[in-house]
Each structure stands twice: as C-alpha cells, then as structure tokens.
Coordinates of C-alpha atoms and ligand atoms in Angstrom, one line a residue:
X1 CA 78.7 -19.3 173.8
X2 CA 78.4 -16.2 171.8
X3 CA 77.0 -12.7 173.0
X4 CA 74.8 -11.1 170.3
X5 CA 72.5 -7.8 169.7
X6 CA 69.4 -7.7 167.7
X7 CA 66.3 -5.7 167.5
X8 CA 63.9 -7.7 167.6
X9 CA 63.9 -11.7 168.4
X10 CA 61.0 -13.9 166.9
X11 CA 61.0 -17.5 168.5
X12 CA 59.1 -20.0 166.1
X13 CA 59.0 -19.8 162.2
X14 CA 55.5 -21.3 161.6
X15 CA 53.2 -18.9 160.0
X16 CA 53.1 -16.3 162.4
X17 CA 57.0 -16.2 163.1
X18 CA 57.8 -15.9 159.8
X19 CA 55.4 -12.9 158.5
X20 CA 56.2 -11.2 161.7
X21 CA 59.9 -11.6 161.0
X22 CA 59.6 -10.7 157.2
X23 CA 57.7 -7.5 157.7
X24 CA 60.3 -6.5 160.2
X25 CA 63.8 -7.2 158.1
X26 CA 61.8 -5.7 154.9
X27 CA 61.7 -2.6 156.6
X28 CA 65.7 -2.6 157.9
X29 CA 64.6 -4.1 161.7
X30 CA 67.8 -6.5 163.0
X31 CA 65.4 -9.1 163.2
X32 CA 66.5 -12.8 164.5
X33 CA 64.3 -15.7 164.0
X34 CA 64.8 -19.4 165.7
X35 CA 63.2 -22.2 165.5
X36 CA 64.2 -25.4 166.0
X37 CA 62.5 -27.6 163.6
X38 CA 60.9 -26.9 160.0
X39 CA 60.4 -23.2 158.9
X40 CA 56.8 -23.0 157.6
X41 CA 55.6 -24.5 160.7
X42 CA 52.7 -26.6 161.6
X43 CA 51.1 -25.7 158.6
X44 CA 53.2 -25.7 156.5
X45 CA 54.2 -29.6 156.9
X46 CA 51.9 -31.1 159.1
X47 CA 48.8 -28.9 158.5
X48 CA 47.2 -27.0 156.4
X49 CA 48.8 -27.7 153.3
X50 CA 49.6 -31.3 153.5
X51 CA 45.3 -31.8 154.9
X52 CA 44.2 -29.9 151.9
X53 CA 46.5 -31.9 149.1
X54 CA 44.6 -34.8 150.6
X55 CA 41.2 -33.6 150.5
X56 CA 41.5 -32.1 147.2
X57 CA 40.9 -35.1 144.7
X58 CA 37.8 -36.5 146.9
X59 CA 36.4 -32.9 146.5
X60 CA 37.0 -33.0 142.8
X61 CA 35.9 -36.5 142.0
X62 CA 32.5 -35.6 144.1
X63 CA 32.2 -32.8 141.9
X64 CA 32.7 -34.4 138.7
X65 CA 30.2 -37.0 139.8
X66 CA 27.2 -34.5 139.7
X67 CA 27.5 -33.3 136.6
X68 CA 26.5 -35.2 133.7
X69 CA 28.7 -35.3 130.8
X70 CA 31.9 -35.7 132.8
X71 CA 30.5 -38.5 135.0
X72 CA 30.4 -40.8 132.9
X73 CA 34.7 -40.5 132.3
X74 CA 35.7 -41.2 136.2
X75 CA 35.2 -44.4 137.2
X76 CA 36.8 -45.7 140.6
X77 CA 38.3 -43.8 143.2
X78 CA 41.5 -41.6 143.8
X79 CA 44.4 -43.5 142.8
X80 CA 46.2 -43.3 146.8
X81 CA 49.7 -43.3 145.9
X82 CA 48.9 -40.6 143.0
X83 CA 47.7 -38.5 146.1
X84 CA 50.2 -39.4 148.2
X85 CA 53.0 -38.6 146.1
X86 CA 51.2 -34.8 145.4
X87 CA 51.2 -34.4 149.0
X88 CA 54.9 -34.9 149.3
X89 CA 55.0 -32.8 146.5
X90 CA 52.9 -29.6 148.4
X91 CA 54.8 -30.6 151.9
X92 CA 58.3 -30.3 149.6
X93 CA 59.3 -33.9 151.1
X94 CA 59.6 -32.0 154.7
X95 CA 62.4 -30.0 153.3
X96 CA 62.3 -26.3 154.0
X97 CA 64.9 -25.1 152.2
X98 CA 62.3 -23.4 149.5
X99 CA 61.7 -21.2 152.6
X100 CA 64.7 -20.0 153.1
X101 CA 65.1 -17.1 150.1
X102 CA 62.2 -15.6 151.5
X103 CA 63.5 -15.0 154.8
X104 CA 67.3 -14.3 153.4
X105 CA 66.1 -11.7 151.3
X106 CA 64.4 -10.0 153.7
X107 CA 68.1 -9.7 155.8
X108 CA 66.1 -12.0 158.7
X109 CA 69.0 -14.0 160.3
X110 CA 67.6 -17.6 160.9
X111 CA 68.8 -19.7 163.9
X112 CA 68.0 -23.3 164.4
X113 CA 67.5 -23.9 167.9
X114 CA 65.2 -23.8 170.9
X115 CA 64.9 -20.0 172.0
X116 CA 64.1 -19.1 175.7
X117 CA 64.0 -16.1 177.7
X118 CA 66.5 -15.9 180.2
X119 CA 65.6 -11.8 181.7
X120 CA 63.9 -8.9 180.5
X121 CA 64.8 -8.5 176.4
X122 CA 67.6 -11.1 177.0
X123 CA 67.0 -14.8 175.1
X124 CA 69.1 -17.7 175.0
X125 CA 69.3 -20.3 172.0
X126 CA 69.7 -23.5 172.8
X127 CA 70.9 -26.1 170.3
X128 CA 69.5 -30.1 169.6
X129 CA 72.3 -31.0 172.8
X130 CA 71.1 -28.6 175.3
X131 CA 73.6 -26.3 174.7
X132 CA 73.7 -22.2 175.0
X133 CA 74.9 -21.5 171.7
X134 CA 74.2 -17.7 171.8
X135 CA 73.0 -15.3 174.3
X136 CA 70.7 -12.2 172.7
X137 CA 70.9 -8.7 174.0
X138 CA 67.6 -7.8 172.8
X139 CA 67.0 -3.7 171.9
X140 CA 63.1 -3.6 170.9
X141 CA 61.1 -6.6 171.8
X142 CA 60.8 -10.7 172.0
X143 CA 57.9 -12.1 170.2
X144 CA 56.6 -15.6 171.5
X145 CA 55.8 -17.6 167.8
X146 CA 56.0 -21.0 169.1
X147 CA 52.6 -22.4 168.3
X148 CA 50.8 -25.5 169.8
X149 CA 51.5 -29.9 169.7
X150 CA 48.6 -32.3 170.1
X151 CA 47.0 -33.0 173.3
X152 CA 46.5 -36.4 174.3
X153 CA 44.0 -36.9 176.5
X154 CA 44.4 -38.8 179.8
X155 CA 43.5 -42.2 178.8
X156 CA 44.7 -45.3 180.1
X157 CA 47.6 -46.8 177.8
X158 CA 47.1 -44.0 175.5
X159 CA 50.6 -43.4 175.1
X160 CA 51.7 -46.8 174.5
X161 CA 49.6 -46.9 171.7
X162 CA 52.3 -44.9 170.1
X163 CA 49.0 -43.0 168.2
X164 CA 49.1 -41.1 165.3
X165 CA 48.7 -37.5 165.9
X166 CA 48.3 -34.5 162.7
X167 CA 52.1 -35.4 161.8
X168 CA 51.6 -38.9 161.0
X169 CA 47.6 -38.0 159.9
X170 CA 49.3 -35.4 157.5
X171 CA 52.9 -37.7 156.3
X172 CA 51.7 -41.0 156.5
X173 CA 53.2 -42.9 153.5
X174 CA 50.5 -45.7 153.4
X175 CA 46.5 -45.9 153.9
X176 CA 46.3 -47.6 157.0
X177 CA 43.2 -50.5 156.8
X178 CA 41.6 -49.4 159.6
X179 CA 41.4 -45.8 161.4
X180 CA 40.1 -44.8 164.2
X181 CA 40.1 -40.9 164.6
X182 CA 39.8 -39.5 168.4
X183 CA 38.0 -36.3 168.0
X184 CA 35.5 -34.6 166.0
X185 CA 37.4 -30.9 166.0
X186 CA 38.4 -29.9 162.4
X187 CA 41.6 -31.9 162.3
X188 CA 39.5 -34.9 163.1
X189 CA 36.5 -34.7 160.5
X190 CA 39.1 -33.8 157.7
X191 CA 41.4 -36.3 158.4
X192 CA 38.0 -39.0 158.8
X193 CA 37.5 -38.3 155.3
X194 CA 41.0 -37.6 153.8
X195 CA 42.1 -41.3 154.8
X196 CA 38.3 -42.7 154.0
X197 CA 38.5 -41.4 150.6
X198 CA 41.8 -42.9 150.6
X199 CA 40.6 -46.6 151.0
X200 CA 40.8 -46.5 154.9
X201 CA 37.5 -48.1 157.5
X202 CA 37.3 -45.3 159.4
X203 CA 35.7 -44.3 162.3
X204 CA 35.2 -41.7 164.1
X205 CA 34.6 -40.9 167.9
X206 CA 33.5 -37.7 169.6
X207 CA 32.9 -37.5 173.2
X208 CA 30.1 -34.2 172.9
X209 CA 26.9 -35.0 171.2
X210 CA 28.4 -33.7 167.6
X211 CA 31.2 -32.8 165.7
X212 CA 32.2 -29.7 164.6
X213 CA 31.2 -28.1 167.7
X214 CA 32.3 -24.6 167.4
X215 CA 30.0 -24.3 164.7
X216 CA 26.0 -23.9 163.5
X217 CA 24.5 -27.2 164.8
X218 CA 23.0 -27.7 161.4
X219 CA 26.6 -27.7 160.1
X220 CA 27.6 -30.1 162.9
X221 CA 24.4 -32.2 161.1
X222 CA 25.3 -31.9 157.8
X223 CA 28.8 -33.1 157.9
X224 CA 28.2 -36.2 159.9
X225 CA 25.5 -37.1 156.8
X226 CA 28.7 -36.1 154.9
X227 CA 30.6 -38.5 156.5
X228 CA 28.6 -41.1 157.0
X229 CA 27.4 -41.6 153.3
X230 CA 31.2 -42.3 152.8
X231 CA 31.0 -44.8 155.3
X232 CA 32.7 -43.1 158.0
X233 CA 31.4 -44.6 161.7
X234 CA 30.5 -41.2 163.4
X235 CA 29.6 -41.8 167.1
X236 CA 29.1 -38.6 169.1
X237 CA 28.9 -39.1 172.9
X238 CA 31.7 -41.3 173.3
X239 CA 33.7 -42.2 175.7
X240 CA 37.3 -43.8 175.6
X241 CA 38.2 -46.1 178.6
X242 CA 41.6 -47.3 177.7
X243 CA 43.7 -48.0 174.2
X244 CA 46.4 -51.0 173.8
X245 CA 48.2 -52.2 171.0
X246 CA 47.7 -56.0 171.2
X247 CA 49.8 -57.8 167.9
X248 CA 50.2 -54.9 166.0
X249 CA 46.1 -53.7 166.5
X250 CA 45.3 -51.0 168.5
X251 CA 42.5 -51.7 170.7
X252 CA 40.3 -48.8 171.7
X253 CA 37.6 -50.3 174.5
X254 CA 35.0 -47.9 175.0
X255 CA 33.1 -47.1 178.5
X256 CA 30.3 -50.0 178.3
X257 CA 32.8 -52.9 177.5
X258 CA 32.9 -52.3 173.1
X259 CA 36.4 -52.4 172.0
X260 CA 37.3 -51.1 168.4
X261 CA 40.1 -53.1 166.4
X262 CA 42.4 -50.9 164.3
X263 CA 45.8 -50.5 162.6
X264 CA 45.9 -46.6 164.0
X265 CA 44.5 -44.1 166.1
X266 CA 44.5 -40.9 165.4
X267 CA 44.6 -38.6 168.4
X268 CA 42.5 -35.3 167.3
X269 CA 41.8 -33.8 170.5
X270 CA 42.6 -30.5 171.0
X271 CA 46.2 -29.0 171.1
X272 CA 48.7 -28.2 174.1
X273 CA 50.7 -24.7 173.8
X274 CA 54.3 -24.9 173.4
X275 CA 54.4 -22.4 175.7
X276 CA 56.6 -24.3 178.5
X277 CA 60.4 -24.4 178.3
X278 CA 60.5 -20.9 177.5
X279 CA 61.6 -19.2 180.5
X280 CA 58.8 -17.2 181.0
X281 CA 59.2 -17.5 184.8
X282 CA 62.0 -15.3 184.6
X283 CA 60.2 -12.6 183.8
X284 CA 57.0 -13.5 185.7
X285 CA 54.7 -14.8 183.2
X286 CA 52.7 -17.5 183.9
X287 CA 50.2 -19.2 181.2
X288 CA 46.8 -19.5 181.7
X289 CA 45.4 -23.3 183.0
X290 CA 45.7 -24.6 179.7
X291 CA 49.1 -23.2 178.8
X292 CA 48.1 -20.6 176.4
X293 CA 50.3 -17.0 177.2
X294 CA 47.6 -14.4 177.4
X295 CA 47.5 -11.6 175.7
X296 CA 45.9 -8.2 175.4
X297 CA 44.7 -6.5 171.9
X298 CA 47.9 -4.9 171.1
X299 CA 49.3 -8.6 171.3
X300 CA 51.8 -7.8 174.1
X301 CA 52.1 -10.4 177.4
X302 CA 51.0 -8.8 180.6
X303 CA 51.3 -5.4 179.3
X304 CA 54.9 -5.3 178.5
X305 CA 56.1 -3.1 175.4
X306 CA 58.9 -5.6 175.0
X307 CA 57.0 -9.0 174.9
X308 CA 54.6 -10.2 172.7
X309 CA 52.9 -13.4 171.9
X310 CA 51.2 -14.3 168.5
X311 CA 49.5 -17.5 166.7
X312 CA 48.6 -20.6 168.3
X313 CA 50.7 -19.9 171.5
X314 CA 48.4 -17.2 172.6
X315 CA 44.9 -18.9 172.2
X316 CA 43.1 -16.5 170.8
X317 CA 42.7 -18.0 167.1
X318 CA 43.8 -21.9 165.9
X319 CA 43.8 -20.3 162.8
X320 CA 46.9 -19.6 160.3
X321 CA 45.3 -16.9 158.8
X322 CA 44.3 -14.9 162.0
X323 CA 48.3 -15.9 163.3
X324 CA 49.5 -14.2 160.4
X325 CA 46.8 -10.8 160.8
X326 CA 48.3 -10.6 164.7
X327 CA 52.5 -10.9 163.0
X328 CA 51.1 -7.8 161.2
X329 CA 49.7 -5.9 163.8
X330 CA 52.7 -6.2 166.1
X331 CA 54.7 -5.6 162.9
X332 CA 52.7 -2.2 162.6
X333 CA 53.3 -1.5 166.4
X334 CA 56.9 -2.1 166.4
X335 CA 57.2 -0.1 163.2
X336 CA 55.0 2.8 164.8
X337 CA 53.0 2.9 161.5
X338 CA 50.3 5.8 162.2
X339 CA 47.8 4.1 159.6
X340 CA 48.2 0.8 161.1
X341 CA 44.6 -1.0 162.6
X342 CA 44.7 -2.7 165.6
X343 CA 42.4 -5.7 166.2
X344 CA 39.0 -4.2 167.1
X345 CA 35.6 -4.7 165.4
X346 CA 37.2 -7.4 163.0
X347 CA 36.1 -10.9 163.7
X348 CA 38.6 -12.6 166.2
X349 CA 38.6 -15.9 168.3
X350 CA 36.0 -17.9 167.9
X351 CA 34.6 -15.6 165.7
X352 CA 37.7 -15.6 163.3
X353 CA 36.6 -16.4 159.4
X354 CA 37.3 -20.5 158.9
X355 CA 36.4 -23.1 157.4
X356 CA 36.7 -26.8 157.6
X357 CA 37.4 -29.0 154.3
X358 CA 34.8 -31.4 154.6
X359 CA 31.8 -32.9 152.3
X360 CA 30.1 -30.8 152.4
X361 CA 32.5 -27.6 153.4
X362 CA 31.6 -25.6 156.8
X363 CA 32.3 -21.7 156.1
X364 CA 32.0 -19.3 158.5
X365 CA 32.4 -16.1 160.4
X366 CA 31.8 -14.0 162.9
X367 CA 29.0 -15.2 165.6
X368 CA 26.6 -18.3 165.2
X369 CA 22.6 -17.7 166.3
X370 CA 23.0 -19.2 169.8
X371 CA 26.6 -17.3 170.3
X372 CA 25.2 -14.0 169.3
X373 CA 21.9 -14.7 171.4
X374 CA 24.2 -15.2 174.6
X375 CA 26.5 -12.5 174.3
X376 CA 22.9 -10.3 174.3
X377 CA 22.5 -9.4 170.7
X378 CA 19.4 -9.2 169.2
X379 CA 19.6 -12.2 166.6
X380 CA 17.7 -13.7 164.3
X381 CA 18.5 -16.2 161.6
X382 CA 17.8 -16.3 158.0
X383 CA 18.2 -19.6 156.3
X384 CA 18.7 -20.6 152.9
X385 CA 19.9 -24.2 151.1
X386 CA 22.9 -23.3 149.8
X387 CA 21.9 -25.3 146.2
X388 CA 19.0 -22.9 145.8
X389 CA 20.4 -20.5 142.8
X390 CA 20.9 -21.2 139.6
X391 CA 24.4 -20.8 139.9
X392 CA 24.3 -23.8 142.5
X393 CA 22.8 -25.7 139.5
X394 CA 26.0 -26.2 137.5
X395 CA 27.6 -27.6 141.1
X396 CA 25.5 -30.8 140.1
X397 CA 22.3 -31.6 141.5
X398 CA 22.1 -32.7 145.1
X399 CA 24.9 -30.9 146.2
X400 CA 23.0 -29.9 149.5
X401 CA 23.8 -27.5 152.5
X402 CA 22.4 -24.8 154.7
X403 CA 23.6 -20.9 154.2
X404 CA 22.7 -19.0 157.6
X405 CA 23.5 -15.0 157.9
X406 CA 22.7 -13.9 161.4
X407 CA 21.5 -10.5 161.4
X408 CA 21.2 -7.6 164.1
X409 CA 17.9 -6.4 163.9
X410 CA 18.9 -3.2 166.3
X411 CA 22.0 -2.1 164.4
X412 CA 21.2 -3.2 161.2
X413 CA 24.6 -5.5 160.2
X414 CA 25.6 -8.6 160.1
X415 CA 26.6 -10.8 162.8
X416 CA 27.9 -13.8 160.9
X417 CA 27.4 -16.0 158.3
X418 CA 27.6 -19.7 158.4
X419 CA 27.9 -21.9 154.5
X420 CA 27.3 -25.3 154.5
X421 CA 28.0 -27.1 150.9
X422 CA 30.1 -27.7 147.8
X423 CA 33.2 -25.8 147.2
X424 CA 31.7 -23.1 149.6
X425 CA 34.7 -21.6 151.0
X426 CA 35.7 -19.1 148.3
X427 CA 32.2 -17.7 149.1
X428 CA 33.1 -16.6 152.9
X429 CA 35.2 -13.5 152.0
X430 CA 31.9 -11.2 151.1
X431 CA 30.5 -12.2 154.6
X432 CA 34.0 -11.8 156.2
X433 CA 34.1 -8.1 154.8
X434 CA 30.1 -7.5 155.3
X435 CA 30.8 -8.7 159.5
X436 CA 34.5 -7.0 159.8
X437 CA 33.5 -3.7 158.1
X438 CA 30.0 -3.8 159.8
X439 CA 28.2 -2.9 156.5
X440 CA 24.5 -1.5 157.2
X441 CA 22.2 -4.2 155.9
X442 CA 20.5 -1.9 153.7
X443 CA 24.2 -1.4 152.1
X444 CA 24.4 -4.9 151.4
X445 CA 20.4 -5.4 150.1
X446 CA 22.1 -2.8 147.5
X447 CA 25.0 -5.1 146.6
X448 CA 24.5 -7.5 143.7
X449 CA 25.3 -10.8 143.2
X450 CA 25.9 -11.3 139.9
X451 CA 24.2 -14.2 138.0
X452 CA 24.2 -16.8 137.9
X453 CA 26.8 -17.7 140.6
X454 CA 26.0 -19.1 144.2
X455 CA 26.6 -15.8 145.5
X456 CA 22.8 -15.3 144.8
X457 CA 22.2 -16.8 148.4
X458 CA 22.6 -13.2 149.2
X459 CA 19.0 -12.3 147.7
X460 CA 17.6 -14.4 150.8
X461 CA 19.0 -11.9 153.3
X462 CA 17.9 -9.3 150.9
X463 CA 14.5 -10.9 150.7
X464 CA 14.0 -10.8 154.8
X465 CA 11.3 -9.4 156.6
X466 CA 11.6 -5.3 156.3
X467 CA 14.7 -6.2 154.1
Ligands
FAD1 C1 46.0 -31.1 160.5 C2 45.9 -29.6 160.6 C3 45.2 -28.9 159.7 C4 45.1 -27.5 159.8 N1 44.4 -26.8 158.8 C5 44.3 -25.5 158.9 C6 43.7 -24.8 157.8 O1 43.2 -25.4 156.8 N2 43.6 -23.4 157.9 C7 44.1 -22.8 159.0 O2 43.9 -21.6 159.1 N3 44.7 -23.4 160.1 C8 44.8 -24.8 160.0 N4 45.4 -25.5 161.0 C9 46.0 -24.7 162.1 C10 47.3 -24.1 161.7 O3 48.2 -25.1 161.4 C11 47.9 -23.3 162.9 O4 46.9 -22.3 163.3 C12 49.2 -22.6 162.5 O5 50.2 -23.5 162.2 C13 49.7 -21.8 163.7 O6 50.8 -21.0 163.3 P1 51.9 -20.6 164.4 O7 52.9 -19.9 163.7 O8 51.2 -19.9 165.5 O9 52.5 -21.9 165.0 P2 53.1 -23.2 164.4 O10 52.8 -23.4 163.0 O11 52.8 -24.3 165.3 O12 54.7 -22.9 164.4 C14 55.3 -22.7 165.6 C15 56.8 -23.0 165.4 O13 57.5 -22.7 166.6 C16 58.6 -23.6 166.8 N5 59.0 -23.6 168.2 C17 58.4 -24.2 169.3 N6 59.1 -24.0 170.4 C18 60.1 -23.1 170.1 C19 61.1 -22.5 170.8 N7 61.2 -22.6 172.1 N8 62.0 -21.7 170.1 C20 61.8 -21.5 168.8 N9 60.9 -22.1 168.1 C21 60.0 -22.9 168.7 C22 58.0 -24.9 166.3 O14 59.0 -25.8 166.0 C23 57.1 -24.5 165.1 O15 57.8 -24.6 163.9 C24 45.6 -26.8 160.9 C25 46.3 -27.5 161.9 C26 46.4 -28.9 161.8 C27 47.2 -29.6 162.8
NAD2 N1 40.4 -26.2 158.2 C1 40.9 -25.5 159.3 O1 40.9 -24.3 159.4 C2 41.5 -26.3 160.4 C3 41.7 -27.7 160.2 C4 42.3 -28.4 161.3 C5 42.6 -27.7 162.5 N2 42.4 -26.4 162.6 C6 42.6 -25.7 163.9 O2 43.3 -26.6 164.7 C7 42.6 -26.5 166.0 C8 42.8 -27.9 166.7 O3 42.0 -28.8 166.0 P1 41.4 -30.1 166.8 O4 40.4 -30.7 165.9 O5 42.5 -31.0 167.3 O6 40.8 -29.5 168.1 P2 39.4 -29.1 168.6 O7 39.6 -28.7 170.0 O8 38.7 -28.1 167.7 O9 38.5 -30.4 168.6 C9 38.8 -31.5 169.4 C10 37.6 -32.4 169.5 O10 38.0 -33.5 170.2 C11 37.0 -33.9 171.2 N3 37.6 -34.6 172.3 C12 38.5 -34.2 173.2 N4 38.9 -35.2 174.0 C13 38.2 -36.3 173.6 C14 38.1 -37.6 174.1 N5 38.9 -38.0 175.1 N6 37.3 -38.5 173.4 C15 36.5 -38.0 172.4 N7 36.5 -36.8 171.9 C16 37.4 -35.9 172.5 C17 36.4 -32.5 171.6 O11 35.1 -32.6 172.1 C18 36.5 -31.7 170.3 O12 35.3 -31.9 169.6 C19 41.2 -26.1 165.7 O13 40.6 -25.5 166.8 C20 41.3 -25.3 164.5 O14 41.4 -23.9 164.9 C21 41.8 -25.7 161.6

C-alpha cells in the first residue's frame, strides 16, 4: 500500500466531483480525485445527457408538426435506431476517456477506486478487489462527491425481476414492446415518453394522486394530458403488490388482483445515497434516515472545516446544475476568495431552477403557490397560457401550457415562476435571475420583452392588479 499527501481529496467524479476538483487544480491546489467507475457521472452516462438525446427528436418532430409548411415533409415517427445510435454518440459509448484532458490539464491526479475515510483528513482508496491501494494524508479538506443509485422500493419479488433502473432506461440498445415505468418523479415521466416515442406500450404507475409532484398541480395536469395523448397509460394512486418474471414477462399485479404484462420494468422511484461504505463512522457522522450526509450552508458535514459534502450525496438538490453551484462554493471557501457568495437568497432545494423534458416541458423555480402559502408568504398567483403571445404563434398552434409567476404582494418580488409548454426551458433563466436576485416587481414591469418572442408572458405579470 502506498502512503500519499494531498490537499485536498474529492471522492466521486460525477458533476459535482469534477468542477470541484477542476476549480481547485486550476488554481495550483494538490487536488486528488477517485472514483471508481465512469468520470462524468450519473449524468453524464446514465442521465442527463443520454435522457435528453432521447427526448430530443420527439420534441422536434412535435414541433415540426404544428407548423404548416414543414408538416407536410415528416411523415412517420423517429427512426429508433437513428436515435439510438446518437445517444451512444452523446454518452461517447460509456467511454470517459474524452474527460480525461480536462481534469489532466488542470494537474487533478485521478484515482480509480472506491475512496473512504479511515480518520480525521486521512482516506483510503480501495481498488475493484477490496484492496488498500493508497493511504491519503490529507492537508486541507475531504469532499464527499459520491452522488446517489436507484431506490427500489420494498416490493415483493422486486428484485428478481432483475428491473431496469435509469442505466438500462438511459443505455438500453433496443425498444422494449412493452414498459412499464414505476414512478412518476422526473426520471419516470421522461423516460414514459422517451421509450413511447420510441415505439414502446408504455405505462406508467404512480402511487400519489399525480405525477410530477414537486411541482404546480396544473403542471402535474398538463403533462399527464401530455402523455396520455401519446398513449402512455398514466395511473396515479397505484399501488404495487408484487412483480415476477414469468417466461421472459415481467408481471406487475397491482393491489386489487390487476396484473400488468411487460417485457421491462422500469424502477423510477426515488434514489438511495451512496453515502454508506464511506467510513463516516470513523469520524462520527451519521446520515440522516434516508442516507443523505447533512450539511450546513457553507457545505461542510457537522460543522467540520475539513469535511464537506456536495451534489446528490447531500440531499439538498437532485439537480446537476445546483451540484455543480455547491463544487463552486466550497471551491471559493477552500480558496478563501473574499468576493466569493455563499448560498443564501438564491433558489436552493426544492426551490432549485429545473425543469423536466416532457410534452409539454415543466420549467420552474423558486416556490410554487401552495409552497410559498405554507412557508407564510403572502402569495398570490398570476396565470397566463403560455401560447398566448404572438411569439407563441410561430411554436404552431395548439401548443398549450400554463405560465404561473407567484408574486409577494408584501415585498414586492417574485417568488417563483412555473412554465408549462413547448420548448419552455430556455425561458426559465429571466425568472431564475428575477427570484435569485429578488428584483422589485416594479423593476421587472420596467423590463421588456422584446417582440415577438414568448418572453411576452411577462406583460401578464406586468398587467396585474396595481402592476
Ligand atoms: C435519468 C436521469 C436524468 C436526469 N436528468 C437530469 C437533468 O436533465 N438535469 C439535471 O440537473 N439533473 C438530472 N438528473 C440528476 C443528475 O444526474 C444528478 O443530480 C447528478 O448526476 C448528481 O451529480 P453528483 O456529482 O452529485 O453525483 P453522480 O453523478 O451520481 O456522481 C457520483 C460519482 O461518485 C462515484 N462514487 C460513489 N461512491 C464512491 C466512493 N466511495 N469513492 C469514490 N467515488 C464514488 C460514483 O461512481 C459516481 O461516478 C438526472 C438523473 C437521472 C438518473
Ligand atoms: N430533468 C431533470 O432535471 C431531471 C430528470 C430526471 C431526474 N432528475 C432528478 O433525479 C431525482 C430522482 O428522480 P426520480 O424520478 O427517481 O425520483 P422522485 O423522488 O422525484 O420521484 C419518484 C416518484 O416515484 C413515486 N413512487 C415511489 N415509490 C413508488 C411505488 N412503490 N409505487 C409507485 N410510485 C412510487 C413517488 O411518489 C414519486 O412520485 C429527481 O428528484 C430530480 O431531482 C432530474
């Protein structure tokens, strides 16, 4: 085993890991960065980017279909190996090698291996055998990277199912005939339509009362209508009693005797922290119930200078994006950069900017009407269709959706901002600057949309009462 030094020591290169990791080497830390698997991540290979290369050509084709005079050329669906092969393409054949360079040239050494923490700044890597390769004397601080795996839920002969989960939903090299999708979370109603636009009989089970339920209920609404008109079987209020594979089908029977034939199940649940296995008992950590290592708003675990905890692992935020903001503010801490923000009035947690690639799209930040009504605010809603502009018009007819900001009558701002419709995610960024930056209302009355794009929805909140 080999006894080492370093300044800092990242464990996990998904998304988080490796900005963290990058903004240290750039700026001369000893940075060492391990991870065991695939540097990129989650997202990388088995998320983000391999979800959206799926979705893509069923949100072009849609598009295309609204507007007359380029109609009339697409006929058919999405050729499915043409897609297929693209996604390899995006997920570079599960090959990370293009990610090296980035991490080389920023003087990052990169272990493969399992990392754990074996004392106070001291971490062990631990190789595909279960051996201690190299002990790590660490000067500065440990940063916890490792991000989350699916949950499967406890139902009987679940397991034996051998079920899909986002790896196979996101690699798969075939369109299974039949899919049933377990879970109506983001992964879930993307991968419902990816693989239904695909060619697949899809359906979809939720066990709450809609999908989609971290967001606007109309959203929740709107995306189910979505789905449906596909043909995707949406059933909210659900409930699994047992799975089996019986001659190649899995069976799923649900609670009043129906059982569902298919050739997979996708397990979209809900996600498990990879937060066990990494010795945090030696220095008197424990996760919370669900496994996620708590953290405060400088990102450190239980206080400590010299342990944080960033991305998925930490709970606070599914979300690449808002894993990749917390790798630059402990980046900025462990740099000691005067100018650097902290997290504070910008949208975090639940309230993190997102959106789900659906048909129609679900954009949003910062608080929905009934979260900002229970955390005491006072709310109130102004509604909009999102096709309403003239801009909207050159989307194609009938493209549909609900725009909601959620004001603060008391302080004037913004609270959040939900769109629902086409393409609508390039048009979150304005909200996400109005909620982070807490612009006064009358500040953004002031600021014009130009015409004519969608961004005209924003003359409805102008248009309020007293607005
Ligand atoms: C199907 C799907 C679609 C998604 N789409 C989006 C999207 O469109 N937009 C979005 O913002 N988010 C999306 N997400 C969520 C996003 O993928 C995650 O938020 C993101 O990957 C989290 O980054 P991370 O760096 O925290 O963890 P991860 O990406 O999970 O990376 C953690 C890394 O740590 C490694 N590791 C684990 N244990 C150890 C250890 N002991 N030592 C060293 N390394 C270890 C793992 O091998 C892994 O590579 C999606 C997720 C899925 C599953
Ligand atoms: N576009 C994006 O940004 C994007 C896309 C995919 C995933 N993500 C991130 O990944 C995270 C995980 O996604 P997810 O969809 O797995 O989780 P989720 O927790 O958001 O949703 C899981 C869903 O499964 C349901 N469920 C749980 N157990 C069930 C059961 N036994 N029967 C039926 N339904 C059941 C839950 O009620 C919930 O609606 C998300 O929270 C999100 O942050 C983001």
């Amino acid at each position: 085993m080999r006894e080492s030094h370093a300044d800092v020591v990242v464990l996990g290169a998904g998304p988080a890991g490796e900005v963290l990791a990058g903004a240290l080497g750039e700026r001369g830390v000893e940075t060492v960065l391990v991870e065991p698997r695939l540097v990129g991540g989650e997202c990388s290979f088995y998320g983000c980017m391999p979800s959206k290369a799926l979705l893509r050509p069923h949100e072009l084709l849609e598009e295309v279909r609204r507007v007359p005079g380029v109609r009339e050329l697409v006929q058919g669906e999405p050729d499915p190996q043409a897609v297929l092969d693209r996604r390899d393409e995006v997920i570079h054949e599960l090959d990370d090698s293009v990610q090296l360079p980035w991490i080389e040239e920023r003087d990052v050494r990169l272990m493969r291996g399992h990392g754990r923490i074996v004392g106070e700044r001291l971490v062990e890597v631990v190789d595909g055998e279960g051996r201690v390769v190299e002990r790590i004397a660490v000067r500065r601080a440990v940063a916890l990277a490792t991000g989350t795996r699916p949950a499967l839920p406890p139902i009987p002969g679940l397991e034996d199912v051998d079920p899909w989960t986002n790896r196979e939903a996101t690699t798969a090299d075939e369109v299974p005939g039949r899919l049933v999708v377990l879970g109506g979370g983001p992964i879930g109603a993307e991968m419902a339509l990816a693989w239904s636009s695909l060619g697949a009989t899809v359906t979809l089970l939720e066990g709450a009362d809609r999908i989609l339920l971290k967001e606007e209920p109309f959203a929740s609404a709107q995306v189910t209508d979505g789905l449906r008109e596909r043909g995707v079987d949406v059933r909210t209020g659900v409930r699994v009693a047992a799975a089996a594979r019986e001659d190649g089908e899995v069976v799923v029977t649900l609670e009043g005797g129906e059982a569902l034939r298919a050739d997979e199940l996708l397990v979209a649940a809900g996600r498990t922290p990879n937060s066990d296995g990494l010795g945090l008992d030696a220095v008197g950590v424990e996760p919370d119930p669900r496994g996620f290592v708590a953290v405060d708003d400088g990102l450190r675990v239980g206080g400590r200078d010299w342990l944080y905890a960033i991305g998925d692992v930490n709970g606070r935020a599914l979300l690449t994006h808002q894993g990749k903001r917390q790798a630059r503010v402990v980046a900025a801490r462990l740099l000691e950069d005067q100018d650097a923000q902290l997290l504070g009035q910008e949208p975090d947690g639940l309230r993190s900017p997102r959106v789900t690639f659906t048909e129609p799209q679900v954009a949003a930040v910062g608080h929905t009407l009934q979260s900002a009504l229970d955390a005491g605010l006072d709310a109130e809603a102004i509604d909009a269709p999102s096709d309403g502009t003239a801009g909207a018009s050159f989307v194609g007819k009938g493209a549909g959706g609900t725009t909601r900001f959620v004001i603060d009558r008391s302080a004037g701002v913004l609270l959040g901002a939900t769109f629902v419709g086409a393409g609508v995610a390039e048009q979150l960024h304005a909200a996400t600057i109005a909620v982070a930056g807490r612009v006064p209302l009358h500040v953004l009355d002031a600021s014009v949309p130009a015409f004519p794009t969608r961004t005209e929805v924003w003359l409805r909140l102008a248009a309020r009462d007293g607005g």
